[in-house]
Structure formats: C-alpha cells, structure tokens
Short mmCIF file of C-alpha atoms in Angstrom, two decimals:
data_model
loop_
_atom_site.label_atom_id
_atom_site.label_comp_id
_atom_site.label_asym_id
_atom_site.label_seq_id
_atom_site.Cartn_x
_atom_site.Cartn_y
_atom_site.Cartn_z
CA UNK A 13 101.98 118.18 94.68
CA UNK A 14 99.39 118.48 96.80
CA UNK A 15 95.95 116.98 95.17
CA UNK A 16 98.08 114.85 92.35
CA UNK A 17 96.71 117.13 88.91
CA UNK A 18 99.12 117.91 86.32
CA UNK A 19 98.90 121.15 84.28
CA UNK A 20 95.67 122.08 82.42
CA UNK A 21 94.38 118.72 83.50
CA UNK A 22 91.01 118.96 84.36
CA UNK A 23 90.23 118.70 88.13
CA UNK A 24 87.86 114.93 88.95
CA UNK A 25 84.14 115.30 88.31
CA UNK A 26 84.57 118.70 86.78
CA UNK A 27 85.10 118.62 82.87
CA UNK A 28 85.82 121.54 81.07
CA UNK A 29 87.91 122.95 84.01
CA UNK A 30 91.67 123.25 83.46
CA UNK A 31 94.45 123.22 86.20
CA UNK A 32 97.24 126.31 86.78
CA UNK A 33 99.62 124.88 88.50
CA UNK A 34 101.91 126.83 90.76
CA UNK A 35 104.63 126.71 93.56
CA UNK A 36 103.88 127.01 97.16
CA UNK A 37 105.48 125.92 100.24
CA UNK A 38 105.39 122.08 102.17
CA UNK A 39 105.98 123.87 105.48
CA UNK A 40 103.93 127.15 105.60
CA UNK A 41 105.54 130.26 106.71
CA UNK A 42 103.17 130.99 109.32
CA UNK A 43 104.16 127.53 110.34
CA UNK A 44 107.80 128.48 110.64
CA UNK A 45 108.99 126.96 107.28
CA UNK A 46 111.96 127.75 105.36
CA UNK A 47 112.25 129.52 101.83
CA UNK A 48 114.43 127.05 100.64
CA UNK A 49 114.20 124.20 98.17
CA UNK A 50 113.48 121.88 99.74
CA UNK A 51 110.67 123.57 101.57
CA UNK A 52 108.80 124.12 97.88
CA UNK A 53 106.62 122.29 96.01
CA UNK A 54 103.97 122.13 93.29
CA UNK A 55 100.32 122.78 94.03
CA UNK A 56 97.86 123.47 91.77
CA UNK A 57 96.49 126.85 92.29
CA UNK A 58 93.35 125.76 94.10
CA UNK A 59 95.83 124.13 96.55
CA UNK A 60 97.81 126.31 96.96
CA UNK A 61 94.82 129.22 97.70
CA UNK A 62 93.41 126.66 100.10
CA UNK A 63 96.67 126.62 102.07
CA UNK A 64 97.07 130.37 102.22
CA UNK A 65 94.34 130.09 105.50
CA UNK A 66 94.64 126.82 106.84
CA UNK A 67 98.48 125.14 105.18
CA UNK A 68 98.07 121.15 105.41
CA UNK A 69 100.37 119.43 107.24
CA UNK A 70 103.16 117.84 104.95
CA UNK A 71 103.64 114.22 104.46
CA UNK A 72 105.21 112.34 106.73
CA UNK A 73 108.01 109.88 106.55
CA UNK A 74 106.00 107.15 108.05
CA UNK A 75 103.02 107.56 106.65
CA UNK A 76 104.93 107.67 103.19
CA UNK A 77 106.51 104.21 103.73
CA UNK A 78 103.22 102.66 105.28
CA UNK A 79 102.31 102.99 101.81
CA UNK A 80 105.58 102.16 100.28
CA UNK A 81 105.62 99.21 101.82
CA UNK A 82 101.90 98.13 100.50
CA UNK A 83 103.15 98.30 96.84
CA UNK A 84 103.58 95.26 94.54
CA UNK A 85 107.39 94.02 93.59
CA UNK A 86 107.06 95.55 90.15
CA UNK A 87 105.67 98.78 91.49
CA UNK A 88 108.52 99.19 94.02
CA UNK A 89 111.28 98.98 91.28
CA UNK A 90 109.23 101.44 89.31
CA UNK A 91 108.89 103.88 91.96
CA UNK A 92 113.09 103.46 92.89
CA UNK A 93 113.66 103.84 89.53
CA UNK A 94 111.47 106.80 89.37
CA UNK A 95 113.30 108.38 92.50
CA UNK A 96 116.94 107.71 91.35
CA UNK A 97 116.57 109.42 88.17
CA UNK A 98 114.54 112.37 89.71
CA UNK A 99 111.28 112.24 87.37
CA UNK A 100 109.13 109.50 86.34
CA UNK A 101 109.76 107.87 83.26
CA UNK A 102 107.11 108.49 81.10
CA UNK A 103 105.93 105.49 78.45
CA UNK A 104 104.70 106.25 74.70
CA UNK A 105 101.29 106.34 75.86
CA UNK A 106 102.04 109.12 78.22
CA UNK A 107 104.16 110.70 74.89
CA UNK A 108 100.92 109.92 72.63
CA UNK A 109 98.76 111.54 75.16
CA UNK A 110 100.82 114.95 75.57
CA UNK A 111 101.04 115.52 71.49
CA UNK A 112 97.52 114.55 71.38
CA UNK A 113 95.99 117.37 74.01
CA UNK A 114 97.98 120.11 71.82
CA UNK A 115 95.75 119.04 68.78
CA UNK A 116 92.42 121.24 67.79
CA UNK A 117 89.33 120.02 69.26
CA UNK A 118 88.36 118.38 65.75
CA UNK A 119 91.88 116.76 65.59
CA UNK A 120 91.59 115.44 69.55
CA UNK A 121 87.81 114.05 68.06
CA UNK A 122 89.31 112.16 64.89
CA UNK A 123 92.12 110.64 67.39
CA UNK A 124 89.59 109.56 70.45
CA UNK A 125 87.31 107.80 67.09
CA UNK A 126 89.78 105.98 66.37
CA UNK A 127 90.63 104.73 69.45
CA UNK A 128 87.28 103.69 70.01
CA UNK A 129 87.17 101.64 66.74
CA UNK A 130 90.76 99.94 67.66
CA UNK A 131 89.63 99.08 71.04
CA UNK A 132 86.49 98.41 70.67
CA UNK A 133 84.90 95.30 72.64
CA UNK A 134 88.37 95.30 74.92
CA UNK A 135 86.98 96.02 78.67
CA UNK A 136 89.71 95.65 80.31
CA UNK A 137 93.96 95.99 80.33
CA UNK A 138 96.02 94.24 83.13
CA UNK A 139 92.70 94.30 85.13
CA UNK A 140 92.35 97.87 84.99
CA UNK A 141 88.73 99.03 83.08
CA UNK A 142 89.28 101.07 80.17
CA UNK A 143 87.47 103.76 80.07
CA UNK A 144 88.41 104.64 83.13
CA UNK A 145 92.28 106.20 82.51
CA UNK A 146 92.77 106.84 86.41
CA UNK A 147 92.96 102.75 86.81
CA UNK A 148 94.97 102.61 84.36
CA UNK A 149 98.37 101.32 86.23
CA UNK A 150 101.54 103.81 85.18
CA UNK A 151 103.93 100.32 85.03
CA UNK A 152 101.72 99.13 82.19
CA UNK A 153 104.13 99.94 78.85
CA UNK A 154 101.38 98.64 76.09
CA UNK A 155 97.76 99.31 77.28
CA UNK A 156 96.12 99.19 73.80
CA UNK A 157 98.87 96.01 72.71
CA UNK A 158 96.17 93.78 71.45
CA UNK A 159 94.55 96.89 69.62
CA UNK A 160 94.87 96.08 65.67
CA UNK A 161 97.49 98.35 64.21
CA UNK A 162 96.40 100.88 61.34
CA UNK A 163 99.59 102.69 60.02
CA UNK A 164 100.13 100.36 57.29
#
C-alpha cells in the first residue's frame, strides 16, 4: 500500500469520495522490476495512476526499521505478531465498524446516534481524541470500555 486507504474508504479531507483499490507494482517496470510476487502490491487506484509516469521509489529496509525501532514495547509485539501471522489482527471494533459501513445510510445514522449518546462527554481514549478515529491507536482492544452498555 502505497498512501495507507483501505477499500471504499474515503480518501483524508475529501468526504463523499470512495477508494478502488488495485494492484500495481513496488519496483516499476520501466524501473526494471520483476512480475513476480513479491514485486506486487496494493495501491489504491489514484496511486497506482500516479505511478504509471513517475513510480515512487519503494521502501527501504532502513528507513523501515528507523521507524521500527521508534515504536513503543506494546506496539512492537503487535506489529511481530501482525507479521508472523501475515495480516493484522483485527479487534471487535474493527468487526463493528465493517458490518456497520454495509448498513443503509438511515441504519449507519441510527448506529453513529447512538454512539454519540453512549459516549457522550468522553474526550478522550488512551490519550487519543475521539472524534478523531485516525488517533485512535490499533493496540487499543476497548475504545468505548467505559461507554454504558445498552443491550440489556
């Protein structure tokens, strides 16, 4: 992946606009690179149209680990654990989220007022604001754990 997002996610500071994500190369062709596996990778298709004229250059080991190295205890073990197993594990909030976007418009509404009543006056979780969802950290398990629970 080249920008970071995710199928029919909308791209930052444009709502309304969905993602198509697609496959395109790490190494371009015109830069000599391979047609194998290990040379693809996901781009959405605004990345991948962008590389057609001027390919970035892929990441780099070092500059990979630079960051690597930078990253708490607890997100360390996440990310091994993430690379072991070949995805990243995904938490019930990620789960919630997916069934969620498949509901109508009027269904997504009745599920985004509640969560506004059940969280209302919390401003922030593990340090991270709210209503803000990209500072939400992916380690937290239980970002709404103090909300008041409904379904009995």
């Amino acid at each position: 992946m080249i920008c970071g997002v995710g199928a029919r996610e909308p791209y930052p500071g444009e709502p309304g606009t969905k993602a198509r994500l697609t496959v395109g190369h790490r190494i371009a062709e015109i830069r000599k690179g391979e047609a194998s596996l290990d040379n693809l990778q996901t781009e959405c298709a605004r990345c991948n149209e962008q590389a057609q004229d001027t390919p970035p250059h892929p990441e780099s080991l070092g500059e990979v680990l630079a960051v690597v190295k930078q990253l708490g205890a607890a997100d360390k073990a996440a990310l091994l654990t993430w690379l072991e197993c070949g995805y990243r594990h995904r938490n019930k909030v990620d789960f919630a989220y997916d069934r969620t976007r498949r509901l109508a418009p009027s269904e997504k509404e009745h599920i985004m007022a509640f969560l506004r009543s059940a969280t209302k006056g919390m401003r922030q979780v593990g340090g991270a604001e709210v209503d803000d969802p990209r500072n939400l950290s992916a380690a937290t398990e239980e970002p709404f754990a103090d909300a008041p629970d409904d379904s009995s």
